[in-house]
C-alpha positions as a Markdown table, in Angstrom:
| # | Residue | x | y | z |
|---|---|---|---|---|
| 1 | Unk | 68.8 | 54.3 | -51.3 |
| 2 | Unk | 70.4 | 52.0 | -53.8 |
| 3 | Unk | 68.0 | 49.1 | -55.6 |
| 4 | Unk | 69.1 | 45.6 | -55.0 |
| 5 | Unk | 70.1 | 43.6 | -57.4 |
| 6 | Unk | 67.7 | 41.7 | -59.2 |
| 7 | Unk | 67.6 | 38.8 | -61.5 |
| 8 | Unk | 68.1 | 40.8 | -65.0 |
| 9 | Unk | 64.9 | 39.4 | -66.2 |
| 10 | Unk | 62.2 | 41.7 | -63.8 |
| 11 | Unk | 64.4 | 45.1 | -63.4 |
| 12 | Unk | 62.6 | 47.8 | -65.2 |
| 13 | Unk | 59.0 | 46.9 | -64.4 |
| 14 | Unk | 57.6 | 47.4 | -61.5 |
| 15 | Unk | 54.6 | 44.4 | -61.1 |
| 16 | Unk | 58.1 | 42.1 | -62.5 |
| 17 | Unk | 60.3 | 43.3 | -59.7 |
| 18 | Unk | 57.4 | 43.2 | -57.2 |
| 19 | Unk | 56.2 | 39.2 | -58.6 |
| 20 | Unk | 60.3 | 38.3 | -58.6 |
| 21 | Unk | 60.7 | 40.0 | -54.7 |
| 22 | Unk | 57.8 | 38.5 | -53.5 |
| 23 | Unk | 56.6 | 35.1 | -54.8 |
| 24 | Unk | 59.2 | 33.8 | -57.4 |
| 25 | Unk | 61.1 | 30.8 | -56.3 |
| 26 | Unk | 59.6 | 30.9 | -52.9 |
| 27 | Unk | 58.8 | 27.5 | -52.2 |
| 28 | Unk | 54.6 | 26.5 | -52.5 |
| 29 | Unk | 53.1 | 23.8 | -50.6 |
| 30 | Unk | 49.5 | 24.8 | -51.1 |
| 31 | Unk | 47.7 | 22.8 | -53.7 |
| 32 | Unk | 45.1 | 25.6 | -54.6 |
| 33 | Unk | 48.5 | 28.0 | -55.5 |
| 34 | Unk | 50.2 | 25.4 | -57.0 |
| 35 | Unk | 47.1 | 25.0 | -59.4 |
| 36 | Unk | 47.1 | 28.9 | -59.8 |
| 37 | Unk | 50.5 | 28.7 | -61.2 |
| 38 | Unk | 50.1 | 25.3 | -63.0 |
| 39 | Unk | 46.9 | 27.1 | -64.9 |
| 40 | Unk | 48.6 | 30.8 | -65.6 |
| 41 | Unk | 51.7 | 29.0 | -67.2 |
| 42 | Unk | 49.6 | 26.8 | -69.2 |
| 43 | Unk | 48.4 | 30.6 | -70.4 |
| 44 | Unk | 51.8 | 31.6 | -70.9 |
| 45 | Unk | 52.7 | 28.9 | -73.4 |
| 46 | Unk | 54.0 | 31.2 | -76.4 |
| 47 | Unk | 53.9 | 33.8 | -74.7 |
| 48 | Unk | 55.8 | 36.7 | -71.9 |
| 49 | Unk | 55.0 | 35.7 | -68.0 |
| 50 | Unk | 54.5 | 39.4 | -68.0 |
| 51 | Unk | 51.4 | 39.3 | -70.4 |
| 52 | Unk | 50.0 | 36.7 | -68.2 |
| 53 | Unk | 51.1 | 38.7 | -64.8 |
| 54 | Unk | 49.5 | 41.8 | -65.7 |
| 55 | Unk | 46.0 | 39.6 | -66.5 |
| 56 | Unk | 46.3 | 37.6 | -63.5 |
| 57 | Unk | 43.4 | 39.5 | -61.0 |
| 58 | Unk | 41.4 | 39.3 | -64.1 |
| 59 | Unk | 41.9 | 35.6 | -64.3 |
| 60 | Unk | 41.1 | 35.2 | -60.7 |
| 61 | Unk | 38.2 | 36.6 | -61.3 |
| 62 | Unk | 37.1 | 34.7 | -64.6 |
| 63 | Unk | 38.0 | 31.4 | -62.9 |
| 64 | Unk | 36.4 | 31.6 | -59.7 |
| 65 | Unk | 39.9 | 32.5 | -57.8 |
| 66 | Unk | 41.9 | 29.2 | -59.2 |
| 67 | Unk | 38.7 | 27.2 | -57.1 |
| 68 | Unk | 39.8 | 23.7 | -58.9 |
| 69 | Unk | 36.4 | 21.8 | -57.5 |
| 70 | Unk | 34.6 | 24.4 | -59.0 |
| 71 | Unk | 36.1 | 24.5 | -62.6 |
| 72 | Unk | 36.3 | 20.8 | -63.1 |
| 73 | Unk | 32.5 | 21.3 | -63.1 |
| 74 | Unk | 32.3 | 24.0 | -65.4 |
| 75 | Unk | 29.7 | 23.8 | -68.4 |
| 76 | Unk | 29.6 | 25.3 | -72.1 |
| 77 | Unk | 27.6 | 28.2 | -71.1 |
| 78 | Unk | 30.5 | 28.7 | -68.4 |
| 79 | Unk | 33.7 | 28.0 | -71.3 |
| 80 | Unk | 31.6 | 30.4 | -73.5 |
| 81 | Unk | 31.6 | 33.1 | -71.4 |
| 82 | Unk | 35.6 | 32.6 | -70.6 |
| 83 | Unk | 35.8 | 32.7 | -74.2 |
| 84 | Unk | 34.1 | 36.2 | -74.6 |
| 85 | Unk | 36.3 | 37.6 | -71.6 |
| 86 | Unk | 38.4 | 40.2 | -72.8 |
| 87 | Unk | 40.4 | 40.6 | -69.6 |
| 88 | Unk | 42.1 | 36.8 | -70.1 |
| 89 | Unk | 43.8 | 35.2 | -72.8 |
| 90 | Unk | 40.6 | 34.0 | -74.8 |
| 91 | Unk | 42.3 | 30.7 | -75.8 |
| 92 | Unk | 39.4 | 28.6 | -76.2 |
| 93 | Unk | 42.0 | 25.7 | -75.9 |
| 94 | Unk | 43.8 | 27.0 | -73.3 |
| 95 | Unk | 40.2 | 27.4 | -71.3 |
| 96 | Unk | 39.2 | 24.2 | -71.7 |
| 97 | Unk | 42.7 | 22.3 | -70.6 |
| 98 | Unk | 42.1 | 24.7 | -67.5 |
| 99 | Unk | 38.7 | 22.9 | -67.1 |
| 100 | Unk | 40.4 | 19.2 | -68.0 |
| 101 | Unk | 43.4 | 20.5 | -65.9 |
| 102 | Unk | 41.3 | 21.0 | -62.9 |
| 103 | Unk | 39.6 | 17.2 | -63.1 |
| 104 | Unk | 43.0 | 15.3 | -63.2 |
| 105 | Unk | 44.0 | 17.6 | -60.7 |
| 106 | Unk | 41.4 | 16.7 | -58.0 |
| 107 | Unk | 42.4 | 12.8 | -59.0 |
| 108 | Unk | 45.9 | 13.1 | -58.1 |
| 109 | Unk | 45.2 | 14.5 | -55.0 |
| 110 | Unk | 43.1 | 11.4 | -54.7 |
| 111 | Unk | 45.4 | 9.6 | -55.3 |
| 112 | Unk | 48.6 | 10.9 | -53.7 |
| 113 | Unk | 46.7 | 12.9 | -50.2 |
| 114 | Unk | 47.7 | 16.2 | -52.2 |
| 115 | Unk | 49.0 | 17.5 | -55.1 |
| 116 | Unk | 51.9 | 19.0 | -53.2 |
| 117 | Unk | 53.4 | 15.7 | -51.9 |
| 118 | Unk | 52.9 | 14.5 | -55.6 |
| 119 | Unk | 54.8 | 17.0 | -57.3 |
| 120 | Unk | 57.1 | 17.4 | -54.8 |
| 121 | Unk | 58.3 | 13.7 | -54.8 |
| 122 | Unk | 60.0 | 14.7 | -58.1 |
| 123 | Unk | 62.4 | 16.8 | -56.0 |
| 124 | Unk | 62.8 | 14.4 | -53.4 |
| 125 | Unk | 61.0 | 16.8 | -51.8 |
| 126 | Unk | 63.6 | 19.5 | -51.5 |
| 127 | Unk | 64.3 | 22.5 | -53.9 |
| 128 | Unk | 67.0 | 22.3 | -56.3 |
| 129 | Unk | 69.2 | 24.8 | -55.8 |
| 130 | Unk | 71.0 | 26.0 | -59.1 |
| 131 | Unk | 74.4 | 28.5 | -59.1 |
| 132 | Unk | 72.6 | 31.0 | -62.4 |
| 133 | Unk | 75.2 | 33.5 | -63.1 |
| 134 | Unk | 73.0 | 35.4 | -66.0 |
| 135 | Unk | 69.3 | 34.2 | -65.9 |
| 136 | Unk | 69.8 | 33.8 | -69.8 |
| 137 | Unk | 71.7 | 30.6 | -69.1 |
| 138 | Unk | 69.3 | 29.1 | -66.9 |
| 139 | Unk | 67.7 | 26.0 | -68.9 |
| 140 | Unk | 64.1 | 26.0 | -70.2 |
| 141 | Unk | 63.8 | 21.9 | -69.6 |
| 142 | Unk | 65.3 | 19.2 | -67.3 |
| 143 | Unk | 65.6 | 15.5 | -67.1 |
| 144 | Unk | 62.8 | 16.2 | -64.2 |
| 145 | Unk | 60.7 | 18.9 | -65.5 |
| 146 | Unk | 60.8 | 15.8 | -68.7 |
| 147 | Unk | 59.9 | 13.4 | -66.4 |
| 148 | Unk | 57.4 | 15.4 | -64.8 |
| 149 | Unk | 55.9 | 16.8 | -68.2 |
| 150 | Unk | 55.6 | 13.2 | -69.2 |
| 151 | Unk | 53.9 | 12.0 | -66.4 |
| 152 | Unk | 51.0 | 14.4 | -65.8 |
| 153 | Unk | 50.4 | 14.0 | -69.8 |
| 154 | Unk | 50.0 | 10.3 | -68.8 |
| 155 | Unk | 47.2 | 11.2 | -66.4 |
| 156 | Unk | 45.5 | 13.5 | -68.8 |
| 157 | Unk | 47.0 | 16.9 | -68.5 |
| 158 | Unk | 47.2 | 19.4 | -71.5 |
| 159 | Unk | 49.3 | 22.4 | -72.3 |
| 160 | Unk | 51.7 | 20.9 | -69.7 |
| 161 | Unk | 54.9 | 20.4 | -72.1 |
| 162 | Unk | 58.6 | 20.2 | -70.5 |
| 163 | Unk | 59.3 | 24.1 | -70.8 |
| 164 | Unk | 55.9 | 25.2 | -69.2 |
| 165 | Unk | 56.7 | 22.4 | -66.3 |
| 166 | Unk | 60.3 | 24.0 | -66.1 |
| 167 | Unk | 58.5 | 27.2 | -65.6 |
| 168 | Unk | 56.5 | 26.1 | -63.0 |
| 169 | Unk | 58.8 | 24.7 | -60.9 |
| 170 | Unk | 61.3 | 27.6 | -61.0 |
| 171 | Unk | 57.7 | 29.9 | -59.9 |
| 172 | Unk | 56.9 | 27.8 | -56.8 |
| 173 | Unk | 60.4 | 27.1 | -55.6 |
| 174 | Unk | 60.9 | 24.0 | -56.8 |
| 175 | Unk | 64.2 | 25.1 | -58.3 |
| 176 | Unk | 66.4 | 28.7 | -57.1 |
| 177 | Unk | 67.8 | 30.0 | -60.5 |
| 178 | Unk | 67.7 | 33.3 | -59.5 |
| 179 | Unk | 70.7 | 34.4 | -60.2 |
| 180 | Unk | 73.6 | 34.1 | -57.7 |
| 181 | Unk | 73.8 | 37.7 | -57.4 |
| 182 | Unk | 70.7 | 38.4 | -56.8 |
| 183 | Unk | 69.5 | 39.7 | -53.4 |
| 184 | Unk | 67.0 | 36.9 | -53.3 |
| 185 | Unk | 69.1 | 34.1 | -54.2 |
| 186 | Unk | 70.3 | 33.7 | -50.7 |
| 187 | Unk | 67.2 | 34.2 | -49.0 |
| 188 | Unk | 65.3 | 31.9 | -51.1 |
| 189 | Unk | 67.9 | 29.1 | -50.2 |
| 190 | Unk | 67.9 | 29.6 | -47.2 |
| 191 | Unk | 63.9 | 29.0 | -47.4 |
| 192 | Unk | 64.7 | 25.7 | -48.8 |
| 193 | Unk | 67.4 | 24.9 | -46.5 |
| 194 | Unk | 64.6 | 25.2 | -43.9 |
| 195 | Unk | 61.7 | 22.9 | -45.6 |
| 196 | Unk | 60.6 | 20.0 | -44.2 |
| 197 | Unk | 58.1 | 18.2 | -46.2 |
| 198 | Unk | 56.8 | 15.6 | -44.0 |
| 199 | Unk | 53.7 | 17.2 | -43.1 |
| 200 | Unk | 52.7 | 18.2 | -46.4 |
């Protein structure tokens, strides 16, 4: 039986092709994924999604499975350990945004009900969907993902630059740029087509 065609990016790899079938672009309303991916791209910052994909059970593990309540309290003895873990990215600045990352993020869903309905509002609370003809030209950086960069810094967040932001929002369906031709291009519009964010 023939492979489906895949956005360029993932063929060849087998944990790619599985992350790009399964969870990329599909839109995410839950705040404790959303901080998964918000924390593993600040990871990824200068470096492959795939280095961070293939560490990602061993982050879940190191960081209590993405519990944000739990690592906005986490200690020195706690950071030091992360440090020493050899199954993450021992980025000891990296570690501790995650920790900083995790407070602001438990004040904006303070202030806004849920992270979701706050980071959606910069999509009017429906996924962009993009026409990519070869992933290569899909952009890094938006006026929103600027925006959206710019405002989280406001309220405190590091490692959260436009390009990481872009990056998040094209993981948890904020934006479709797989490619048109892509088997999953279709069915993740469709997805969005289908959203309704009022109960978020």
């Amino acid at each position: 039986m023939a492979e489906p065609k895949r956005c360029g990016w993932c063929e060849g790899d087998a944990l790619y092709e599985a992350y790009h079938d399964q969870e990329w672009g599909v839109p995410v309303l839950d705040d404790h994924n959303l901080f998964e991916f918000l924390t593993l791209e600040t990871f990824q910052a200068g470096l492959s999604w795939i280095t961070v994909l293939r560490k990602r059970q061993n982050f879940r593990e190191a960081f209590d499975d993405f519990d944000y309540r739990k690592i906005a309290l986490y200690k020195e003895p706690k950071i030091t350990k992360l440090i020493e873990n050899a199954g993450i990215i021992r980025n000891q600045l990296k570690i501790r945004a995650s920790v900083n990352n995790a407070q602001q993020f438990i004040k904006i869903q303070d202030e806004f009900g849920s992270f979701c309905r706050y980071i959606w509002n910069f999509v009017d609370g429906t996924p962009i969907q993009n026409k990519v003809k070869i992933y290569k030209e899909a952009p890094a950086t938006t006026d929103i993902s600027d925006q959206l960069s710019k405002d989280l810094k406001k309220r405190g967040f590091k490692f959260t630059g436009s390009t990481v932001i872009y990056a998040h929002m094209q993981a948890t369906g904020m934006v479709n740029d797989h490619e048109i031709d892509c088997f999953r291009y279709d069915e993740i519009r469709k997805l969005g087509e289908k959203m309704k964010l009022e109960n978020y």
